[in-house]
Coordinates of C-alpha atoms in Angstrom, one line a residue:
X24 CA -32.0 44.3 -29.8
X25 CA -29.1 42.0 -30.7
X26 CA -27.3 42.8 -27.5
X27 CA -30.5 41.8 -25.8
X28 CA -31.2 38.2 -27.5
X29 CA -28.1 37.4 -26.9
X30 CA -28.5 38.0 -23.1
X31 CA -31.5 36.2 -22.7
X32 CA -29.6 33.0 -25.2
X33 CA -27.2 33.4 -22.2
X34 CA -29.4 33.3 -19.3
X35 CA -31.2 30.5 -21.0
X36 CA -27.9 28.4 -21.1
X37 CA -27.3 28.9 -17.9
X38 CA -30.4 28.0 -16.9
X39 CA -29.9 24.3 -18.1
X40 CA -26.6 24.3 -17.6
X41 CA -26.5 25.3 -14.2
X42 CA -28.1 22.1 -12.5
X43 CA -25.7 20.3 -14.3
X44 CA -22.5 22.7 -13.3
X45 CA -23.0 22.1 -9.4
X46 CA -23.8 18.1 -9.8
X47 CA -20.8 17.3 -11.9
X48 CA -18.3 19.5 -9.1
X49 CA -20.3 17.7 -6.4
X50 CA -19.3 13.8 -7.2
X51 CA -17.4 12.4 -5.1
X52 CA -13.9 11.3 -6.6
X53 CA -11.6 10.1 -3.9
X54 CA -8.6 10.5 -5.0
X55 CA -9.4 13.7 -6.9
X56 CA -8.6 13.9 -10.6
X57 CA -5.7 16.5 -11.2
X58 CA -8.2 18.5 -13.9
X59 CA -11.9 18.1 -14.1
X60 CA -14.0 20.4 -16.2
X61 CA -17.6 20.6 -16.1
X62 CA -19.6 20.8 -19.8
X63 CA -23.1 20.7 -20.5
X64 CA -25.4 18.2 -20.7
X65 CA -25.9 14.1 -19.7
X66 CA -25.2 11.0 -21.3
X67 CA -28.3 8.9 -20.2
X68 CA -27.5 4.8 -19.7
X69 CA -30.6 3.4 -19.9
X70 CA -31.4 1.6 -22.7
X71 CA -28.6 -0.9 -24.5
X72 CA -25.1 0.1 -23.2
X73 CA -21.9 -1.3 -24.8
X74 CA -18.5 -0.6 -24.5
X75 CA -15.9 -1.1 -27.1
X76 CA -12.3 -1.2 -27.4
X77 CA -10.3 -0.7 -30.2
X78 CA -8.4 -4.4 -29.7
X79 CA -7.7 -6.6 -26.9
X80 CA -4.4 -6.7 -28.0
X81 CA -3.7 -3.3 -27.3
X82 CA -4.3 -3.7 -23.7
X83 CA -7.7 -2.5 -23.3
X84 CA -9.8 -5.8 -23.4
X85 CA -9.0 -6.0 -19.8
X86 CA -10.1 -3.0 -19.1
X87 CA -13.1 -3.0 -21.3
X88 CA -14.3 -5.9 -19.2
X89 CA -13.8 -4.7 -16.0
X90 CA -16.2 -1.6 -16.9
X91 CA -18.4 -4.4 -18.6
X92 CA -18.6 -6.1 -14.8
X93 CA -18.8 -2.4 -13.5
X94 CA -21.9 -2.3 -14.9
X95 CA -23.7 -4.4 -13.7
X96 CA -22.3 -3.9 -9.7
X97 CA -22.2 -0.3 -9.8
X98 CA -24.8 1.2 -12.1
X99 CA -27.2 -1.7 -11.3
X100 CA -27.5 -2.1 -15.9
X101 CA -25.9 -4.7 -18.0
X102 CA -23.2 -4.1 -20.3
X103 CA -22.2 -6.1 -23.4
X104 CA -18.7 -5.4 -25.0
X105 CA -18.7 -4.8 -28.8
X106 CA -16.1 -3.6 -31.5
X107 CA -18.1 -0.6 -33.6
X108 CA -16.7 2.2 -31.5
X109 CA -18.8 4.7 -33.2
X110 CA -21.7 3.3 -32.0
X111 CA -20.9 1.8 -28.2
X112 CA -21.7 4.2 -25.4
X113 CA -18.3 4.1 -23.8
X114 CA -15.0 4.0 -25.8
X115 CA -11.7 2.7 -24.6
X116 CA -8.5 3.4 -26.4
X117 CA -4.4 3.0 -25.7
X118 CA -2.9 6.4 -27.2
X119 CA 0.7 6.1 -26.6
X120 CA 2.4 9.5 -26.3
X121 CA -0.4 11.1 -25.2
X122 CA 0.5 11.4 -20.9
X123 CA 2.5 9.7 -18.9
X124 CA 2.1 6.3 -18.2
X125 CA -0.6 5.7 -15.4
X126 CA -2.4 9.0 -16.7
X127 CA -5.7 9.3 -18.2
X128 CA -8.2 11.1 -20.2
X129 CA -11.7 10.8 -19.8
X130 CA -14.5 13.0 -22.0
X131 CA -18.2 12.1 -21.6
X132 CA -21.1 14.1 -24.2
X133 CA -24.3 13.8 -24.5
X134 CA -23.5 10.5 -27.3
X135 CA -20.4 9.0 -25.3
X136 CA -18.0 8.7 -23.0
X137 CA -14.4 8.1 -24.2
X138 CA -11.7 6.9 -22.7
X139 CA -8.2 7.1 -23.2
X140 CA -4.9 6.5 -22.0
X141 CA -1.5 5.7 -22.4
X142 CA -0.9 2.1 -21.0
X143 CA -3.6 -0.2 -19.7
X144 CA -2.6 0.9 -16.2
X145 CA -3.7 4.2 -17.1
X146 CA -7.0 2.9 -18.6
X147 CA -7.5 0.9 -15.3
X148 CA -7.0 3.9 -13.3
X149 CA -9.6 6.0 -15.6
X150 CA -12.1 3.4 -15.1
X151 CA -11.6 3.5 -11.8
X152 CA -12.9 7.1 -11.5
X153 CA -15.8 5.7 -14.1
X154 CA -17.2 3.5 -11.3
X155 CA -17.2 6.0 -8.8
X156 CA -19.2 8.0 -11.2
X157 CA -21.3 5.1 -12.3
X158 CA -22.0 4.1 -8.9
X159 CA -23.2 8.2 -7.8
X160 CA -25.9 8.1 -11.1
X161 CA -26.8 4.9 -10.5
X162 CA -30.3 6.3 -9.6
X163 CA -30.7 8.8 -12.4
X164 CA -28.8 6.8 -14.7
X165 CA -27.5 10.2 -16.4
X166 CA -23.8 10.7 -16.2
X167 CA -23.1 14.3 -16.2
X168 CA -21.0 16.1 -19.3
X169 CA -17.2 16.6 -18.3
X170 CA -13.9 16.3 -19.1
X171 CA -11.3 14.5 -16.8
X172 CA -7.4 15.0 -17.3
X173 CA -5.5 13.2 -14.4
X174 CA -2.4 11.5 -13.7
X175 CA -0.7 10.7 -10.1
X176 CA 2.1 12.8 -7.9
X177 CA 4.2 10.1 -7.4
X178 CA 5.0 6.6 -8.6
X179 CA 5.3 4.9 -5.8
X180 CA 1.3 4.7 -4.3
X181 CA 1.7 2.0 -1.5
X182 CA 0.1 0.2 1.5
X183 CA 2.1 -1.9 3.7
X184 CA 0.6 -5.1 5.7
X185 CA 2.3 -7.3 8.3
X186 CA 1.3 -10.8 8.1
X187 CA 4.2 -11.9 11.3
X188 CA 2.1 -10.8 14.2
X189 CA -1.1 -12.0 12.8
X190 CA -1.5 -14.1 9.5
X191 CA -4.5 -13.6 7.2
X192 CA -5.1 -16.0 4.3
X193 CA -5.1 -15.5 0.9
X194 CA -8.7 -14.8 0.4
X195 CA -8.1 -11.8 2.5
X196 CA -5.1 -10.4 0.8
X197 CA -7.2 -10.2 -2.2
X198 CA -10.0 -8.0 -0.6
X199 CA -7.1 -6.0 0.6
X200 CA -5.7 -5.5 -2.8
X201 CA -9.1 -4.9 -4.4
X202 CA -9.3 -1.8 -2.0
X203 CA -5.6 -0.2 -2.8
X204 CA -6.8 -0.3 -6.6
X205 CA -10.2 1.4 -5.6
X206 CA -7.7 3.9 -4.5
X207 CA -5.4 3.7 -7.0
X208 CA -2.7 2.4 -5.3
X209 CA -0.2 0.3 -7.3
X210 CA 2.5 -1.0 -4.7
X211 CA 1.5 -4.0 -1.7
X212 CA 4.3 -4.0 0.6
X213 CA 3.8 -7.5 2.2
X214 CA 6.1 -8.4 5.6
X215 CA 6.3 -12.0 5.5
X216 CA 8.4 -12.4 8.1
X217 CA 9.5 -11.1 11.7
X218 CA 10.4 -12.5 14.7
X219 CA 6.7 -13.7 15.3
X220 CA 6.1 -16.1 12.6
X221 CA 7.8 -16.6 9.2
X222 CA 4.5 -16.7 6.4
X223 CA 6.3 -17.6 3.2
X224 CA 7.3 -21.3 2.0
X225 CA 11.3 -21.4 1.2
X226 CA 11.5 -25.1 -0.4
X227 CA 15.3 -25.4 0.1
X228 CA 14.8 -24.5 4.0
X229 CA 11.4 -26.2 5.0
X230 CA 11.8 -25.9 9.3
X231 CA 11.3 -22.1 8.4
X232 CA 7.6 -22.9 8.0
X233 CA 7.2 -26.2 9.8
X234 CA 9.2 -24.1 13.0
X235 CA 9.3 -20.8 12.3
X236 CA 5.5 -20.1 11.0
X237 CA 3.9 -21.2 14.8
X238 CA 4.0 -20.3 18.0
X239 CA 2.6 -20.7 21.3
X240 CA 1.7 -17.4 23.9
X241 CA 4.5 -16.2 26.1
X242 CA 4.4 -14.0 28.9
X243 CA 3.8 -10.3 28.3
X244 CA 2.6 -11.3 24.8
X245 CA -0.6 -11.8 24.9
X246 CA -1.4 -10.3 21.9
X247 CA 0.7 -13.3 20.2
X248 CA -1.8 -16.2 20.8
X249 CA -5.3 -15.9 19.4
X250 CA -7.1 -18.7 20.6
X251 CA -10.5 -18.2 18.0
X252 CA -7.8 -18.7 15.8
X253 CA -5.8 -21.1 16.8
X254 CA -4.4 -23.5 13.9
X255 CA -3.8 -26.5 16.7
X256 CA -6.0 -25.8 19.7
X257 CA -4.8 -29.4 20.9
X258 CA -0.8 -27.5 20.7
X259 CA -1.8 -24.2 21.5
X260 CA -0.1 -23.2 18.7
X261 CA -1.1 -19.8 16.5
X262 CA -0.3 -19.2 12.8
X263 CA 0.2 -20.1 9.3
X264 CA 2.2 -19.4 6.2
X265 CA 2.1 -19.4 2.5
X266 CA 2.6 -21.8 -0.2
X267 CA 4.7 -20.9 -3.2
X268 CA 1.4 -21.4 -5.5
X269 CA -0.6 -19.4 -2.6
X270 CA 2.2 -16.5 -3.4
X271 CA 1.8 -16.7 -7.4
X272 CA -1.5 -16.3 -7.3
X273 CA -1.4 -13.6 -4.9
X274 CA 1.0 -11.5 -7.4
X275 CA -1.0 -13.0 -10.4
X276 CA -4.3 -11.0 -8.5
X277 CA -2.4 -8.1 -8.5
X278 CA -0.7 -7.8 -11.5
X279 CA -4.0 -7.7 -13.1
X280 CA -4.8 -4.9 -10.7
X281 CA -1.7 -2.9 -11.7
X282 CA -0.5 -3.5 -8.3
X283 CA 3.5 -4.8 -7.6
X284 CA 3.9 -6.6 -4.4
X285 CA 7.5 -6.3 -2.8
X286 CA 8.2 -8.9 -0.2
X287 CA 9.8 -7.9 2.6
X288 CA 12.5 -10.8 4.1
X289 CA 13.5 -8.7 7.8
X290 CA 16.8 -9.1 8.1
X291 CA 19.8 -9.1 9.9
X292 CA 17.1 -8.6 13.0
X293 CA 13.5 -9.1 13.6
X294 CA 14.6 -12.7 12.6
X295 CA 13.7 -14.9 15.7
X296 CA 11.1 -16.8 14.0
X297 CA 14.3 -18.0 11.4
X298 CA 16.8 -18.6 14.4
X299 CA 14.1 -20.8 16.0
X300 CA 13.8 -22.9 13.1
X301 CA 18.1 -22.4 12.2
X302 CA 19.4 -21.8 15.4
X303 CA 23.1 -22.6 14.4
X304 CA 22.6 -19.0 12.6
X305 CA 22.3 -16.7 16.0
X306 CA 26.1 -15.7 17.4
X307 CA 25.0 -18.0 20.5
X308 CA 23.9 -20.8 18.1
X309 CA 20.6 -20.8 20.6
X310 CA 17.3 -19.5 19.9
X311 CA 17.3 -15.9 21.4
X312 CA 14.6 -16.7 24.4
X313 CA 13.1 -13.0 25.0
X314 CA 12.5 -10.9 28.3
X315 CA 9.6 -12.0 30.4
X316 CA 8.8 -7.5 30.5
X317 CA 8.5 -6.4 27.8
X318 CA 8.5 -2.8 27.5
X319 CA 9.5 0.4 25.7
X320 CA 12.9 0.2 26.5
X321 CA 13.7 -3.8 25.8
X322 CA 15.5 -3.9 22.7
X323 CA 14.8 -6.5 19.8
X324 CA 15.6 -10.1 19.7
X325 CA 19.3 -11.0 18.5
X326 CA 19.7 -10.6 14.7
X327 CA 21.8 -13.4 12.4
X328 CA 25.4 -13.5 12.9
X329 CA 27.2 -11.6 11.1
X330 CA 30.8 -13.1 11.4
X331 CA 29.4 -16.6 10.6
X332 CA 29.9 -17.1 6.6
X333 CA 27.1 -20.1 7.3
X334 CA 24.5 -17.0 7.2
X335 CA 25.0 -16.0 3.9
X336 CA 24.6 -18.9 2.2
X337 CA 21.7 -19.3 4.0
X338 CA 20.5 -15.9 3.3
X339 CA 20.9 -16.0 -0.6
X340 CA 19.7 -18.9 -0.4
X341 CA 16.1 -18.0 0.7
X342 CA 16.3 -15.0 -1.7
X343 CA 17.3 -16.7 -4.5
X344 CA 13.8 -18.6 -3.9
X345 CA 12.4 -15.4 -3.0
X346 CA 13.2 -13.9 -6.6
X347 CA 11.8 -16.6 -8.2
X348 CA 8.2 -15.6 -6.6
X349 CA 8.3 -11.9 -6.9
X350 CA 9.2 -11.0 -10.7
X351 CA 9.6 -7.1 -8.9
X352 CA 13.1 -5.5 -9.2
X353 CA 12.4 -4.4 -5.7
X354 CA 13.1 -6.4 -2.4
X355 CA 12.4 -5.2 0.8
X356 CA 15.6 -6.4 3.6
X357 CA 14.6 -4.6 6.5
X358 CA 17.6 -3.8 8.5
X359 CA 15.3 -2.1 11.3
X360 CA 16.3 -2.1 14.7
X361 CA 19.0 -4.2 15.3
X362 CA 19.9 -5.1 18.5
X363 CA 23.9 -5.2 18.5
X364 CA 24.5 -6.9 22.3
X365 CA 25.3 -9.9 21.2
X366 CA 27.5 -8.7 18.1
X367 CA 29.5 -7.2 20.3
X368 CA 30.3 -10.4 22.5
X369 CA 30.5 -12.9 19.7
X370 CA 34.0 -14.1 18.4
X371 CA 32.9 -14.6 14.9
X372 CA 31.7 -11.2 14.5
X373 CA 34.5 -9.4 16.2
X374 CA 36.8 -11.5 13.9
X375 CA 34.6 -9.9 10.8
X376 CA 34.2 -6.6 12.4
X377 CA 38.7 -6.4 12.6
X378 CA 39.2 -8.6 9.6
X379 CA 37.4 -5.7 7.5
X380 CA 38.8 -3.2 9.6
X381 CA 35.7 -1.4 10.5
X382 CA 35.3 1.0 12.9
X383 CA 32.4 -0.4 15.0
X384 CA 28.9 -2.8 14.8
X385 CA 27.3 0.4 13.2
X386 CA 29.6 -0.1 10.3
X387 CA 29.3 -4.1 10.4
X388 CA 25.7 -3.7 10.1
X389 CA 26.5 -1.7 6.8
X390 CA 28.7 -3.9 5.5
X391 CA 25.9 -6.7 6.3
X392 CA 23.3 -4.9 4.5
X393 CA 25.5 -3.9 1.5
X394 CA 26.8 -7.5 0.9
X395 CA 23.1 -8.9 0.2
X396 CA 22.2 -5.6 -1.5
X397 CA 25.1 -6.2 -4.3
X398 CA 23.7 -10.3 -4.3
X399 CA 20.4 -8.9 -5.5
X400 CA 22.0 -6.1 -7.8
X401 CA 23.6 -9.5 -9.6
X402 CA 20.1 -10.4 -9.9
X403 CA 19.1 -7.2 -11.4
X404 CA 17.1 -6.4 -8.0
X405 CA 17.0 -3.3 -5.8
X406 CA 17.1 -3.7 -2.1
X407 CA 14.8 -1.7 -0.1
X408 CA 15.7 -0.9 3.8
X409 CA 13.8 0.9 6.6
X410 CA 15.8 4.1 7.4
X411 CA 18.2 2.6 9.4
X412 CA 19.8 0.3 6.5
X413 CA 21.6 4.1 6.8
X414 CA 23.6 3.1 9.5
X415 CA 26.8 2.1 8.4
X416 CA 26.5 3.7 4.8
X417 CA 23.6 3.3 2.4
X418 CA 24.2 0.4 -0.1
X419 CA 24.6 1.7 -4.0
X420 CA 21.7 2.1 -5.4
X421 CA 19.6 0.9 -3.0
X422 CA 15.9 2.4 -2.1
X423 CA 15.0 3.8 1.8
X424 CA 11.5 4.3 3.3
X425 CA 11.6 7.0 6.1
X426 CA 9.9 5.9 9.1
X427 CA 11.6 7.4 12.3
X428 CA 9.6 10.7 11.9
X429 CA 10.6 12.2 15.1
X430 CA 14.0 12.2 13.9
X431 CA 12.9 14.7 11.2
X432 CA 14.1 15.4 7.5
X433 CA 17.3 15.3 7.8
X434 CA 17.9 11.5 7.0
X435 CA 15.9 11.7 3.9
X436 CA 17.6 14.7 2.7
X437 CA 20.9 13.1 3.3
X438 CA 19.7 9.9 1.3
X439 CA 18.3 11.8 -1.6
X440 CA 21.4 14.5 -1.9
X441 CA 23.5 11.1 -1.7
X442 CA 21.1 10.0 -5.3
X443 CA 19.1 7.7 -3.4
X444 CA 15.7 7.5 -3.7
X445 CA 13.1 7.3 -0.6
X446 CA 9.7 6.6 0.3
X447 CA 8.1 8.1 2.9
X448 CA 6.1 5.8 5.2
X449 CA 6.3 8.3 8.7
X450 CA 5.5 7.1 11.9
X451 CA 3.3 9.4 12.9
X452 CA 1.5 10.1 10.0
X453 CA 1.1 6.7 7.7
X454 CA 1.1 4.1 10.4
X455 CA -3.0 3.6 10.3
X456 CA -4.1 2.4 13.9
X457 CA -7.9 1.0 14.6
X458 CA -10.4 3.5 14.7
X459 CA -12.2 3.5 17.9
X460 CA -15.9 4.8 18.5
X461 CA -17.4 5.5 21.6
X462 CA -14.5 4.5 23.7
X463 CA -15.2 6.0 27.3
X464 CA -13.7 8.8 28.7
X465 CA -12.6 10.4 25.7
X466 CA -14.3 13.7 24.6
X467 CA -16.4 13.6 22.1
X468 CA -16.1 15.8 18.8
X469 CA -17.2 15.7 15.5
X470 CA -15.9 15.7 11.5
X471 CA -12.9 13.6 11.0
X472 CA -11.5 11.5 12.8
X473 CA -7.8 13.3 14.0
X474 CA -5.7 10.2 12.2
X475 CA -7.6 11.2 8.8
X476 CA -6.9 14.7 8.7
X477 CA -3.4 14.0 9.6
X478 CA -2.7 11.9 6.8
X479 CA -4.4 14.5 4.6
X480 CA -2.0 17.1 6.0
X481 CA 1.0 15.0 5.5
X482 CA 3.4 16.6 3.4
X483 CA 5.8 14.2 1.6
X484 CA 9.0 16.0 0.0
X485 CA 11.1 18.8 2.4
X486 CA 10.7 22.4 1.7
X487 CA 14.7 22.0 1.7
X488 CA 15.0 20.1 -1.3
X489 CA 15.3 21.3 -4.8
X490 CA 12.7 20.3 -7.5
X491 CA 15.6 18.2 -8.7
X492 CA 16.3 16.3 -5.6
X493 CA 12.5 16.0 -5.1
X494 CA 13.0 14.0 -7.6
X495 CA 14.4 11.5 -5.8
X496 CA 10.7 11.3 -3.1
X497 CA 9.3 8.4 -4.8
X498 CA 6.1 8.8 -2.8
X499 CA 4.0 7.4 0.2
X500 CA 2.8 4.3 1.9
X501 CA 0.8 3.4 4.8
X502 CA 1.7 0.8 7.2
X503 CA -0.7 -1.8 9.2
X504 CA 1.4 -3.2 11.5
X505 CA -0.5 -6.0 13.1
X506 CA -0.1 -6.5 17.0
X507 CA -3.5 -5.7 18.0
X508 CA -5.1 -6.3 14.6
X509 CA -5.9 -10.0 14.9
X510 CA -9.0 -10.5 12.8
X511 CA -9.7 -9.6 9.2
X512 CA -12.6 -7.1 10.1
X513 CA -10.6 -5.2 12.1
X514 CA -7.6 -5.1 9.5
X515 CA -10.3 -4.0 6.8
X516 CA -11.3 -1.3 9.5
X517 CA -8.0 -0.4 10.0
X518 CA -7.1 -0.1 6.4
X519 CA -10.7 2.2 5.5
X520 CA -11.5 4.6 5.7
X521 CA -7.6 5.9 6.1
X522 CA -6.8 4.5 3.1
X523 CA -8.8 7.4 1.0
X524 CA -6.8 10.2 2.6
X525 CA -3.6 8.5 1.5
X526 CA -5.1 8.0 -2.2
X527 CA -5.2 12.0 -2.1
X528 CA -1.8 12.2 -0.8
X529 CA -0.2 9.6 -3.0
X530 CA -2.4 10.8 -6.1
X531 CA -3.1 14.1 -6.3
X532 CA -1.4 17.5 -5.7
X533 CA -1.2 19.9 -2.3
X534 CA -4.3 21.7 -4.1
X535 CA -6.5 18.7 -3.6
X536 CA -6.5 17.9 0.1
X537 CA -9.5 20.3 1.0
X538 CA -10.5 18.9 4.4
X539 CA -14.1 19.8 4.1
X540 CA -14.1 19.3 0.4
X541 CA -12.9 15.7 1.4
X542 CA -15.3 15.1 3.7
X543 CA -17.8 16.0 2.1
X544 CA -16.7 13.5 -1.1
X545 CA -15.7 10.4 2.0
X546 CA -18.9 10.0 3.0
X547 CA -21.0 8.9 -0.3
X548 CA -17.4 7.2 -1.2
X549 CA -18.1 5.0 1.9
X550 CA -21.5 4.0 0.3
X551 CA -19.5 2.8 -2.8
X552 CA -16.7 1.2 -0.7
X553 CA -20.1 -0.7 1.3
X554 CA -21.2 -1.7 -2.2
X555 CA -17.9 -3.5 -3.3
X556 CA -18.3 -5.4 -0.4
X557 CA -15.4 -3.7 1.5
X558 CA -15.6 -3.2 5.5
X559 CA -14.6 -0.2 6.8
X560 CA -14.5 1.9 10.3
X561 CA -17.3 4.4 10.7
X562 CA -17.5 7.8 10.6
X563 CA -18.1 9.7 13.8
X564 CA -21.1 11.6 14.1
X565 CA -22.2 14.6 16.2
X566 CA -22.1 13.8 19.3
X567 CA -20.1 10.5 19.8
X568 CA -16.4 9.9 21.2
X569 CA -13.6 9.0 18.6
X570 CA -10.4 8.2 19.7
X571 CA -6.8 7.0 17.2
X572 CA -4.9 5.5 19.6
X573 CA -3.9 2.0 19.4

């Protein structure tokens, strides 16, 4: 008889706990939590909510507001913010020792949720994961009984943006760091400068914005010259930079956000929009004046001279300013693609290349990169080079992101075997391109879009390496690199929805990249994307053409 009351207590529990069981592993968490288990019950918001923290000093008032604001945009309920934690409905508290520091722990019973972390970053990224819940419930208004233990994969959680081609104002770099910390991303990779258009104010050198931040359309560049958003219609002239206030507030904005923003100064090429403004710093002391064809095989505009001492005193220079902006240890140089033609019939640079006695321009570029790299060491900064700051030696201590996928592994595992550490941004993979619908001629299909599931696939850290020497595979970031992207709805587009299969990546582990679990969670995530007012590409449905080119 025992044996059978028992049963039927079980089958009763079951009963109400069931409902609650499949809702709770149905909500939609993009990225994933690394733990979530399911308990039994709901904590019902309606009524008086408050949320309390033990002290703003500890870090959590910032956080405690931000669910306070949550509130009301997500859940549709006010929210005051009180100090009697036994009594508030949601509870957030700094722990130290107990997780690393972005992780998080996050309990929620039938009398209250609690949340705790390490740092405030880690309470930011656990009430991240509360709006998402907020914002599913916001109907019923009961949050389901669970327990969430999560912390990220990697450190480094980043999304790239080039300003060069196209500029966007500071009202839109916001909206695009509001979406990395939807996703918990904590690194903005911002390329102020290439050859078309240099977007950050340098006080001691002022033609590189009054010069080098405009341009007019040349042949075969059409894509360079917007004219709905021309800044001089009556010039024909196309661009814009920022002020040094415009750039504080932007790192202000993100700092708050948990977010660090690593300027990127491209360098010793990609550089005409510097040599048009300084042209006494190219080898021909000209600007470089481009093909009229440009094609696949037409290699980059000239870089800075490399035998003329003039350049590096102009270089620190602008970095110097540069660390007085960005209070990040990291700073991004570049060293992509150089074109080496006119190193090779320049004077001053062969005298540089003998005087040192290196073996070629390969090894001048090198010794280029690693002289700036050791001025920034002085400074208690870290350069950070596309893979190619490789060629020639990798400076000490310096950071790489691997780009040139179809060149494989075996650069990164040379780097990381070498005690560098790397970021993987690959070509193939990370570099988010618009998403087209309904484009003719291309066959139709449906589920995700091809671009999504490969970035889901992506696998950051070689099978070769050792868990030591993975180690060394800081993590992931996407690129937007803006040739075709010349408006800020197609940026946002470009940016979402690709940026929730990078969250996964860059978040959670090789367990949580389900594709039709993920699908299944992008969709209503979409719906909460729509309600923080962020843009994104749609879906396709049954039925309609989807194409990922650019």
């Amino acid at each position: 008889m025992d044996v059978l009351h028992r049963l039927k207590a079980i089958c009763f529990i079951l009963t109400i706990a069931l409902p609650v069981l499949l809702r709770a592993s149905d909500l939609a968490l993009i990225p994933q939590p690394t733990r979530i288990e399911n308990r039994v019950g709901v904590l019902t918001l309606k009524g008086p909510i408050t949320v309390a923290c033990a002290s703003r000093r500890s870090g959590a008032g910032a956080a405690a507001e931000l669910l306070c604001s949550a509130m009301s945009a997500d859940l549709g309920e006010p929210a005051s913010r009180i100090t009697q934690q036994a009594r508030a409905t949601f509870v957030l508290s700094i722990r130290p020792g107990t997780g690393g520091d972005e992780s998080y722990q996050l309990d929620i019973t039938p009398h209250q949720a609690r949340l705790a972390a390490t740092t405030p970053a880690g309470l930011f990224y656990g009430v991240q994961t509360l709006r998402q819940l907020l914002f599913q419930v916001r109907d019923s208004k009961e949050l389901p009984c669970l327990s969430i233990q999560d912390q990220p994969r990697f450190p480094w959680r980043g999304m790239h943006l080039d300003v060069s081609r196209h500029f966007f104002p500071v009202a839109f770099i916001k909206r695009y760091l509001d979406a990395l910390a939807l996703h918990k991303l904590n690194v903005f990779h911002w390329h102020l400068t290439d050859d078309h258009g240099w977007r950050v104010e340098i006080k001691r050198y002022p033609r590189l914005t009054s010069v080098g931040a405009w341009r007019e359309p040349k042949d075969g560049n059409d894509w360079i010259y917007v004219p709905e958003r021309s800044m001089d219609p009556a010039k024909r002239t196309y661009g814009g930079f920022y002020a040094q206030d415009d750039v504080r507030e932007v790192v202000r904005y993100a700092t708050a956000r948990h977010i660090r923003v690593i300027p990127e100064i491209d360098l010793p090429a990609h550089s005409m929009a510097a040599l048009d403004a300084y042209p006494e710093l190219s080898c021909s002391g000209r600007p470089f004046v481009p093909p009229k064809v440009v094609n696949e095989q037409t290699e980059f505009t000239d870089p800075f001279c490399a035998g003329n001492e003039a350049t590096f005193t102009f270089l620190e220079g602008v970095l110097t300013e540069v660390m007085t902006l960005f209070p990040d240890r990291d700073i991004h140089l570049g060293a992509d693609e150089v074109r080496k033609t006119s190193w090779k019939a320049c004077p001053k640079c062969q005298a540089r290349l003998h005087g040192l006695g290196l073996k070629d321009e390969e090894a001048l570029q090198g010794w280029f990169m690693q002289r700036l790299a050791r001025f920034l060491a002085t400074h208690h900064r870290r350069a950070v080079g596309w893979d190619e700051m490789a060629q020639g030696g990798l400076p000490k201590g310096s950071m790489m992101m691997h780009w040139r996928s179809w060149l494989g592994d075996a650069a990164v595992i040379e780097a990381v075997r070498a005690g560098h550490d790397v970021v993987r941004t690959s070509m193939d993979d990370l570099y988010f391109s618009p998403l087209e619908t309904s484009k003719p001629g291309v066959a139709a299909r449906e589920g995700l879009p091809a671009q999504l599931t490969r970035i889901l696939h992506y696998q950051p850290v070689p099978a070769a390496l050792s868990k030591a020497e993975a180690r060394h595979i800081k993590g992931v970031e996407g690129c937007i690199w803006t040739e075709d992207v010349a408006t800020e709805s197609r940026a946002m587009k470009t940016l979402l929805p690709a940026l929730a299969p990078l969250a996964e990546v860059a978040w959670g582990g090789a367990g949580s990249r389900d594709p039709v679990i993920f699908e299944r969670h992008l969709r209503p995530h979409l719906r909460f994307l729509e309600a923080c007012g962020l843009e994104h590409a749609p879906l396709p449905e049954i039925g309609h053409a989807q194409t990922n080119g650019r």
